[in-house]
PDB file of C-alpha atoms in Angstrom:
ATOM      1  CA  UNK A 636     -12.539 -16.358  -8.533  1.00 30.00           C
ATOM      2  CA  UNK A 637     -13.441 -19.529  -9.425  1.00 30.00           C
ATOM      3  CA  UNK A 638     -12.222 -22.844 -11.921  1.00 33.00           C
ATOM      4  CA  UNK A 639     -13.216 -22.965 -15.263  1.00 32.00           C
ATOM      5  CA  UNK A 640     -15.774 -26.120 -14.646  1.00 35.00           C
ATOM      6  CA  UNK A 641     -15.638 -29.178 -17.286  1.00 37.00           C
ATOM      7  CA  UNK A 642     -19.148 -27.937 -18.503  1.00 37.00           C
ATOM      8  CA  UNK A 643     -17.806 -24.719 -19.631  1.00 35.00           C
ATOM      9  CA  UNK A 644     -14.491 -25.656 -20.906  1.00 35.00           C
ATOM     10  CA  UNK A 645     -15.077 -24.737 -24.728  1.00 35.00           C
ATOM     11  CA  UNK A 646     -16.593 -21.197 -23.874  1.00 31.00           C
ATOM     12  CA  UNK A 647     -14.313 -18.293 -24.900  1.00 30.00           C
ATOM     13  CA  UNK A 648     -12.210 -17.015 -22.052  1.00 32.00           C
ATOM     14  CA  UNK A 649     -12.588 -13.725 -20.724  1.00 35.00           C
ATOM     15  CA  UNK A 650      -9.747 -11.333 -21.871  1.00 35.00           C
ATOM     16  CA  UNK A 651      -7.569 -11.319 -18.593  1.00 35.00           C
ATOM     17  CA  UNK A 652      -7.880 -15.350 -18.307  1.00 33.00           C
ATOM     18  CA  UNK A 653      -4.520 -16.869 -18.243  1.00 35.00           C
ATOM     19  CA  UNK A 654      -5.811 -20.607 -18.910  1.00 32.00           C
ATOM     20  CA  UNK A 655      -6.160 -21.333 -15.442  1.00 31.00           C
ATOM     21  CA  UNK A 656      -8.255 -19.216 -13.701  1.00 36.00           C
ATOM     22  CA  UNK A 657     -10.620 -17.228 -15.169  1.00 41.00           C
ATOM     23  CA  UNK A 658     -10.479 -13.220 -14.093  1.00 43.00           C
ATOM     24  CA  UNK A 659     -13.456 -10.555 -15.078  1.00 49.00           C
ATOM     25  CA  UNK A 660     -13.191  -8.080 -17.454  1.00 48.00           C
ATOM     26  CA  UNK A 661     -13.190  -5.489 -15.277  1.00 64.00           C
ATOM     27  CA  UNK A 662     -12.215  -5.415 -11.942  1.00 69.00           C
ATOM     28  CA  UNK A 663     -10.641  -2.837  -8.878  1.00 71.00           C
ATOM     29  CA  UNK A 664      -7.022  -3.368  -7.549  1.00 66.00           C
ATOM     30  CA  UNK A 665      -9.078  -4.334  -4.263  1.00 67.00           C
ATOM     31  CA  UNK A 666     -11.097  -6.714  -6.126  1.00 75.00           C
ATOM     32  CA  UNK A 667      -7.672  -8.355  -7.926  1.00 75.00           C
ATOM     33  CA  UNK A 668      -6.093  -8.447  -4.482  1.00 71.00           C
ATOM     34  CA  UNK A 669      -8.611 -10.827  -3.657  1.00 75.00           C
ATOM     35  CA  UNK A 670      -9.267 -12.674  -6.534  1.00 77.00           C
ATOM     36  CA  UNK A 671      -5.045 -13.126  -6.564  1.00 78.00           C
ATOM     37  CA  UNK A 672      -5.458 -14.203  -2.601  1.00 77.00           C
ATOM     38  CA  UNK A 673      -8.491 -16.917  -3.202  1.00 80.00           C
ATOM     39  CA  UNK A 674      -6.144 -18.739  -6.356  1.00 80.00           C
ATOM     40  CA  UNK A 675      -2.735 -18.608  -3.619  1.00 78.00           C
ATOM     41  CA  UNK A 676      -5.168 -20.606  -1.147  1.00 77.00           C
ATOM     42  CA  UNK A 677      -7.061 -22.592  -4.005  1.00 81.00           C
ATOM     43  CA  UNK A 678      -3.341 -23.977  -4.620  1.00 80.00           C
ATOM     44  CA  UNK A 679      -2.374 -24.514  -1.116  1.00 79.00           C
ATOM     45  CA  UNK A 680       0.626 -22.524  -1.105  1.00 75.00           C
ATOM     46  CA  UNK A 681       1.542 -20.966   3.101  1.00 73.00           C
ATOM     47  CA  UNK A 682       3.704 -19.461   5.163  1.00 67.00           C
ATOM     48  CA  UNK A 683       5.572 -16.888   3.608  1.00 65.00           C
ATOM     49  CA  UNK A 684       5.345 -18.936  -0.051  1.00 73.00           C
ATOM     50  CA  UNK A 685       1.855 -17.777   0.109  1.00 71.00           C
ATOM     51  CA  UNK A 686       2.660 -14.132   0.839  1.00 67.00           C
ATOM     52  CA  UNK A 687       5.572 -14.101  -2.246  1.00 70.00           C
ATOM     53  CA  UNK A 688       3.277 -16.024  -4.426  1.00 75.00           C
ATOM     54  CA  UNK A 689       0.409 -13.400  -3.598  1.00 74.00           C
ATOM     55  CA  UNK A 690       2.640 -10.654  -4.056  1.00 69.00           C
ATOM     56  CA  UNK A 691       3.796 -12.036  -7.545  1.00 73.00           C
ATOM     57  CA  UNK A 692       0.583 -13.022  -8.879  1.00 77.00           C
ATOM     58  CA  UNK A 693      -0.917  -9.349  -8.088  1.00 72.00           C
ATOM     59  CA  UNK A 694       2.184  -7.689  -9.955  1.00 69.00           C
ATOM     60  CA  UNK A 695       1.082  -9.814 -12.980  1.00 73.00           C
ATOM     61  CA  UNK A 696      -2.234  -9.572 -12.924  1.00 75.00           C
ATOM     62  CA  UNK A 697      -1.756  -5.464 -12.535  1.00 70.00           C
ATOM     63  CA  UNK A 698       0.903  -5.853 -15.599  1.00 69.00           C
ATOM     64  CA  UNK A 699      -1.549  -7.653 -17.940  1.00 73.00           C
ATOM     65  CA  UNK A 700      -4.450  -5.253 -17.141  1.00 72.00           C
ATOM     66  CA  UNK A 701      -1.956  -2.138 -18.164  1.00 72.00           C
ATOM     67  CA  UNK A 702      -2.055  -0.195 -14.800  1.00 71.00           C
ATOM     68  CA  UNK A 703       0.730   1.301 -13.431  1.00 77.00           C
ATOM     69  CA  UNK A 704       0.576   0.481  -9.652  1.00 79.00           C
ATOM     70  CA  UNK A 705       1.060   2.256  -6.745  1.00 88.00           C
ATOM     71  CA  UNK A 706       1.318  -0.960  -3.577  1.00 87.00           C
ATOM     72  CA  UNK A 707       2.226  -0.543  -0.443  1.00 92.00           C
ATOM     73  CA  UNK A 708       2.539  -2.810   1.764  1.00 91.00           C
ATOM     74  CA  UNK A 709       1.921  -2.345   5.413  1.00 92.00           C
ATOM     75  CA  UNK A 710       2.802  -4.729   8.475  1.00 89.00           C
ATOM     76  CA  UNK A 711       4.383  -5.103  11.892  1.00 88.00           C
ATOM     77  CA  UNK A 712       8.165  -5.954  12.441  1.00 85.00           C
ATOM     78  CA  UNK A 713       8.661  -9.848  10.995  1.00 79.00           C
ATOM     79  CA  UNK A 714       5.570 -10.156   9.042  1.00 80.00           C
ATOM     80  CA  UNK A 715       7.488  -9.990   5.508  1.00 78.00           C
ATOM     81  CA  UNK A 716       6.754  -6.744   3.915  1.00 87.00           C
ATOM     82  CA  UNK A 717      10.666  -6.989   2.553  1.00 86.00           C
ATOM     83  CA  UNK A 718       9.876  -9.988   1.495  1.00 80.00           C
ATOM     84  CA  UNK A 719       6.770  -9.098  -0.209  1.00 80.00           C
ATOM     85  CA  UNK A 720       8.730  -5.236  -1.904  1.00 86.00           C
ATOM     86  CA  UNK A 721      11.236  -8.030  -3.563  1.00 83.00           C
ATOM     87  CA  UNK A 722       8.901 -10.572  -5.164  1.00 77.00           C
ATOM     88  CA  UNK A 723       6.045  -7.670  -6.506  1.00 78.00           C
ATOM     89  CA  UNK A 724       9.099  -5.551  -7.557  1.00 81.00           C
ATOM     90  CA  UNK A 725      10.599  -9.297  -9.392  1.00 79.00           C
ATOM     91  CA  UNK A 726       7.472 -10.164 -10.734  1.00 73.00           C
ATOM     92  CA  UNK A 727       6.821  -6.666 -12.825  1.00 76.00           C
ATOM     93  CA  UNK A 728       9.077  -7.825 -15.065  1.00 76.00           C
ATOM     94  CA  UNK A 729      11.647  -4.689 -14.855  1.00 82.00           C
ATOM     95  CA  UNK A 730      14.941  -3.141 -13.545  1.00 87.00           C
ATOM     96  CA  UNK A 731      14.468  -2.197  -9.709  1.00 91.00           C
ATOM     97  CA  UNK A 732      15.284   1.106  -8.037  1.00 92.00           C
ATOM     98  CA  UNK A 733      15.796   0.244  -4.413  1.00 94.00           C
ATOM     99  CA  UNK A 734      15.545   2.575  -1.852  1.00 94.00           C
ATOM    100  CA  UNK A 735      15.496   2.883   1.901  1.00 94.00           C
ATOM    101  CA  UNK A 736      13.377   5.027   2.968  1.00 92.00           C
ATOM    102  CA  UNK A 737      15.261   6.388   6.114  1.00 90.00           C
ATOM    103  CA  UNK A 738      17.894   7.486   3.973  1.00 91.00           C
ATOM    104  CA  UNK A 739      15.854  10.094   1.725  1.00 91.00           C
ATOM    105  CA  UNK A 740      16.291  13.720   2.103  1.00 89.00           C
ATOM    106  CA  UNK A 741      14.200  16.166   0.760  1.00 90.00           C
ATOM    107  CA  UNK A 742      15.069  17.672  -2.606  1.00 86.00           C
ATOM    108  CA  UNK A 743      17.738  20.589  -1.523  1.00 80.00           C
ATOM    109  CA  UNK A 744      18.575  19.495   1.840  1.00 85.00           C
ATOM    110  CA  UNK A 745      21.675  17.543   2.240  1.00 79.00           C
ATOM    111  CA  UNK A 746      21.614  13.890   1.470  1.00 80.00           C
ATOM    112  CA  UNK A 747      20.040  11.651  -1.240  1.00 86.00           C
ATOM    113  CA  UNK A 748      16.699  12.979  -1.950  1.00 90.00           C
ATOM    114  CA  UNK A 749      13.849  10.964  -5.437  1.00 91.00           C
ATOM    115  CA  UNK A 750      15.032  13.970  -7.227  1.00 87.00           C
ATOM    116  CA  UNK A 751      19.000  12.352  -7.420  1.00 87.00           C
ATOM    117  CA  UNK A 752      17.931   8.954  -7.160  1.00 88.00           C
ATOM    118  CA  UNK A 753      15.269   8.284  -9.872  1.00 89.00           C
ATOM    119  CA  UNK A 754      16.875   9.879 -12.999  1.00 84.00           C
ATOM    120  CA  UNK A 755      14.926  10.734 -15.919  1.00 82.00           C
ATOM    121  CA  UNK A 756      16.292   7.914 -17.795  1.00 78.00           C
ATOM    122  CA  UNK A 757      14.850   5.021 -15.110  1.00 78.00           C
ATOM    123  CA  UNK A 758      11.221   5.918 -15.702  1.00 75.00           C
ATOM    124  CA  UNK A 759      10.288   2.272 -16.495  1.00 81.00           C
ATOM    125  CA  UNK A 760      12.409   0.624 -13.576  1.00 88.00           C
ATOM    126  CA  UNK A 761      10.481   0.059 -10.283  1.00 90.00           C
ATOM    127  CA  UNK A 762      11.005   2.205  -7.596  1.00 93.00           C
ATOM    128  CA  UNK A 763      10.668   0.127  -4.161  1.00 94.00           C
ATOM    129  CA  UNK A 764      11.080   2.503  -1.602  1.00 96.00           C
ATOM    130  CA  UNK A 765      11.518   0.065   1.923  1.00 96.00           C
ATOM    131  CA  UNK A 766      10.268   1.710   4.977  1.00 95.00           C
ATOM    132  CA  UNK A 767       8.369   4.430   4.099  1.00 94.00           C
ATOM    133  CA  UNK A 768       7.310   5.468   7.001  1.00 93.00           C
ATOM    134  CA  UNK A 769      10.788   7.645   7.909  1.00 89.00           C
ATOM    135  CA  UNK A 770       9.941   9.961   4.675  1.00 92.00           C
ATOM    136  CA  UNK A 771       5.957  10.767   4.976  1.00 94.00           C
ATOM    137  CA  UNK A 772       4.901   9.636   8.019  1.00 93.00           C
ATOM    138  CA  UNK A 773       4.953  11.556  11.342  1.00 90.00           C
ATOM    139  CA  UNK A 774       5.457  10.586  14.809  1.00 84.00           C
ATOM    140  CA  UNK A 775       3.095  11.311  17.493  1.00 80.00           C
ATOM    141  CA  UNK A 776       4.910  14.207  18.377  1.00 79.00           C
ATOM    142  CA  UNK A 777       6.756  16.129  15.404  1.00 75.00           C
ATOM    143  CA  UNK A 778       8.692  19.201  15.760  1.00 74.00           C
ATOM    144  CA  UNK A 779       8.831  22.251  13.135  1.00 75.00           C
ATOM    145  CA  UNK A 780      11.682  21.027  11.350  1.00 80.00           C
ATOM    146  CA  UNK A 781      10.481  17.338  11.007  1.00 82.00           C
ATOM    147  CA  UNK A 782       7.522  18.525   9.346  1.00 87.00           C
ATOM    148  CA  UNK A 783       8.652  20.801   6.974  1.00 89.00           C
ATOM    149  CA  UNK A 784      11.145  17.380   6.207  1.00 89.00           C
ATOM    150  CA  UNK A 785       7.550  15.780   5.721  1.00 91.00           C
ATOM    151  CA  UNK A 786       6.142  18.547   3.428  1.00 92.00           C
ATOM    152  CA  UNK A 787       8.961  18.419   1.051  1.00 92.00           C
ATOM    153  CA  UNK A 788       9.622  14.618   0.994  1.00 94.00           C
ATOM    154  CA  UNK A 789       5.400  14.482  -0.161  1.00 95.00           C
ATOM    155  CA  UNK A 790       6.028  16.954  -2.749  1.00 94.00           C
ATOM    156  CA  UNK A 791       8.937  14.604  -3.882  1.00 94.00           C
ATOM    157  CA  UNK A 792       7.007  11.117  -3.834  1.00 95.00           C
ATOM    158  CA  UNK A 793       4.204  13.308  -5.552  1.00 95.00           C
ATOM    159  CA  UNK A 794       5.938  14.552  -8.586  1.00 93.00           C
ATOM    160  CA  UNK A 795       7.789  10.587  -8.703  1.00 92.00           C
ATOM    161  CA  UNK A 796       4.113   9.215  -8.610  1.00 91.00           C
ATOM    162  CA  UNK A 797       3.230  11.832 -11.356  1.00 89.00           C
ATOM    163  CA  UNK A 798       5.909  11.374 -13.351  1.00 89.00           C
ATOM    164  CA  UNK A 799       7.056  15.152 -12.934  1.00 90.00           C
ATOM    165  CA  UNK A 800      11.127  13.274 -12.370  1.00 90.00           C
ATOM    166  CA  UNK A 801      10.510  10.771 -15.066  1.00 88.00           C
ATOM    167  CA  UNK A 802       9.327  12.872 -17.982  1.00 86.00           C
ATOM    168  CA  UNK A 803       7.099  10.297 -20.830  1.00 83.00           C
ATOM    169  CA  UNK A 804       7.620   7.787 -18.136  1.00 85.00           C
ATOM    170  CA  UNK A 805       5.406   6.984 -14.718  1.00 86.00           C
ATOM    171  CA  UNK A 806       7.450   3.778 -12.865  1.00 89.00           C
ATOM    172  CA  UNK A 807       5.490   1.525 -10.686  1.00 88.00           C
ATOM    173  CA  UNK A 808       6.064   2.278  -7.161  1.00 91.00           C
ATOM    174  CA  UNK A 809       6.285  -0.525  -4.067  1.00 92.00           C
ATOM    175  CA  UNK A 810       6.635   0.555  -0.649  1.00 95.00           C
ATOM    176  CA  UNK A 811       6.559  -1.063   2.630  1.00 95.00           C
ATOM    177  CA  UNK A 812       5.106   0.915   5.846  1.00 95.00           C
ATOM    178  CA  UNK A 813       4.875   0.048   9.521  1.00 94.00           C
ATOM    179  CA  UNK A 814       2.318   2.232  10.606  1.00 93.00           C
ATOM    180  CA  UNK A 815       1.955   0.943  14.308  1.00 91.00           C
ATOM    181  CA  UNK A 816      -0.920   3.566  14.624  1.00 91.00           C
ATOM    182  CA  UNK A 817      -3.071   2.062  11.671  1.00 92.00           C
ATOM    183  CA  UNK A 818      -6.702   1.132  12.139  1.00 87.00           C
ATOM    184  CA  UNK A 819      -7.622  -1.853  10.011  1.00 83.00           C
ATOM    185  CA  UNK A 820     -11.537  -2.109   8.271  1.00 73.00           C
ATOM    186  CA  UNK A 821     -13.241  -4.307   7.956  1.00 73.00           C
ATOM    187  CA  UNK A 822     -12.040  -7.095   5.582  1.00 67.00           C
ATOM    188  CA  UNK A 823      -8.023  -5.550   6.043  1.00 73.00           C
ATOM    189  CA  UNK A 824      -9.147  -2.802   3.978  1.00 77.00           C
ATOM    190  CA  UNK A 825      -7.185   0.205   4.446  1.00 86.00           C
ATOM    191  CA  UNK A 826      -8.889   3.454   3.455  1.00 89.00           C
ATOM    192  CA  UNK A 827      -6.679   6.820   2.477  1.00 92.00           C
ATOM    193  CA  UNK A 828      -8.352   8.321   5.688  1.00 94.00           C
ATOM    194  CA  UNK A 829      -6.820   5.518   8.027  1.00 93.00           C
ATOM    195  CA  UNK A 830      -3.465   6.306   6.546  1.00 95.00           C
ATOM    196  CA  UNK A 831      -4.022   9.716   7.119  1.00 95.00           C
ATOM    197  CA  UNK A 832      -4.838   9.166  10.813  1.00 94.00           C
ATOM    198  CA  UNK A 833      -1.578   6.862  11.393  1.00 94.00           C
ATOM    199  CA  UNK A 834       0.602   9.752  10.415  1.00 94.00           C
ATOM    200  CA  UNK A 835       1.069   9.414   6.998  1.00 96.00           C
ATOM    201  CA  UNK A 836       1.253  12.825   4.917  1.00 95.00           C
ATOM    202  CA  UNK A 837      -2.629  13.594   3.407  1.00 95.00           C
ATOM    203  CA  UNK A 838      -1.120  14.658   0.181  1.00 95.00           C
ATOM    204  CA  UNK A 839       0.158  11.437  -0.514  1.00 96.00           C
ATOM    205  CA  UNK A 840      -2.331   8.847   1.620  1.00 95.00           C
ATOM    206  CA  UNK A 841      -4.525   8.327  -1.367  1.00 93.00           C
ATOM    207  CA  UNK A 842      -2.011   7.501  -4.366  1.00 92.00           C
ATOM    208  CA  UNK A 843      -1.502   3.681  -3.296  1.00 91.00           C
ATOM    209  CA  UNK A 844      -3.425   0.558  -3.144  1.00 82.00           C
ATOM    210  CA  UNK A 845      -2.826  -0.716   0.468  1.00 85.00           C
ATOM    211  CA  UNK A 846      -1.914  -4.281   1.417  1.00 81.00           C
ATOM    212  CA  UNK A 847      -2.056  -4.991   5.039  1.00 84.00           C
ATOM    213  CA  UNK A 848      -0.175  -7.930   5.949  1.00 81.00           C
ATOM    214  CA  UNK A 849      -1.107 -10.048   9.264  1.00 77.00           C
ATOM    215  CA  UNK A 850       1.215 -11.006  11.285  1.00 73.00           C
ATOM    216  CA  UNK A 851       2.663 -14.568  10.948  1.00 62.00           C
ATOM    217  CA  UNK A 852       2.570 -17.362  13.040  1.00 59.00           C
ATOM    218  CA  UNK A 853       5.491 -19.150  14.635  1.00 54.00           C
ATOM    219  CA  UNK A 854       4.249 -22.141  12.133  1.00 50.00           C
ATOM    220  CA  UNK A 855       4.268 -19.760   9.020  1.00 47.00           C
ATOM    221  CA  UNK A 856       7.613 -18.029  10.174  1.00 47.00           C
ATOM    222  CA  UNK A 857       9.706 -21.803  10.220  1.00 47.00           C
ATOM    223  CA  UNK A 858       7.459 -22.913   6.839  1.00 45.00           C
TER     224      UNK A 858
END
């Protein structure tokens, strides 16, 4: 992404410009990531202001191209994924469902479960579900019972993601992960396969658009 230069200030904008920076027509929620991460650095924003800007700039830019998203956000202990579930969830612009994720039953079981939670009626709040891991992502070592937990929480976050609990309505969805088991590409891409290998349930590893978030700095921590 770069600045409209002073020899090309009169030229039409492209339709997702918002007068600043100038964004291509068309473009992949990997590409916007980092076309959303060179204008945070452009503007010398750091620390953790540079992962809520980030994270508010990509809910925008998602909102003006008309896609629902599916984020989630994955990072150790202290390296703001919290942080970074609050200001994407902010920035869409809507009421905000939020969850933690180690207090989700499956539908039937005893306990709060999507089903109970997300009514028909919220289908254009934002669910953020914090700490994911707890409802589709097994341990290293998983008994019978945990994974048939697994198996029906997946069929849950499915139908959410579908909009099968929100009928006319799909809401966003933000999550935050830990995934200590994670293998990060290249370039901090995360592929559906490397969720899949960390533990996470295959049936759900390819609905989101991973963000992996570094960890911070003692420097970026106090800033």
């Amino acid at each position: 992404m770069t600045r409209r230069s002073k020899d090309h200030q009169n030229d039409p904008p492209d339709d997702d410009s918002d007068g600043l920076f100038v964004f291509p027509k068309e473009r992949s929620l990997s590409d916007t990531w980092h076309d959303c991460i060179a204008c945070i650095r452009a503007a010398g924003v750091e620390g953790r202001d540079h992962q809520v800007a980030l994270a508010a700039m990509m809910a925008a830019r998602l909102k003006k191209m008309g896609r629902i998203p599916r984020i989630l956000i994955i990072g150790g202990n202290g390296s703001g994924k919290s942080q970074m579930l609050h200001a994407v969830s902010m920035a869409m612009g809507r009421e905000i469902i939020p969850i933690a994720g180690n207090t989700l039953s499956p539908s039937g079981w005893e306990g709060l479960n999507l089903r109970t939670v997300v009514t028909p009626g919220l289908g254009r709040s934002v669910i953020a579900i914090d700490g994911l891991d707890s409802a589709v992502c097994a341990p290293p070592r998983i008994s019978g019972n945990t994974l048939e937990r697994l198996e029906h929480q997946a069929q849950d976050l499915l139908s959410l993601a579908s909009g099968g609990l929100t009928p006319g309505q799909t809401p966003p969805l933000v999550a935050t992960c830990t995934l200590p088991r994670l293998r990060i590409g290249e370039g901090c891409d995360v592929s559906p396969d490397a969720l899949r290998e960390a533990g996470m349930h295959a049936s759900v590893a390819s609905l989101w658009t991973p963000i992996y978030l570094p960890p911070l700095s003692p420097l970026e921590i106090v800033s």
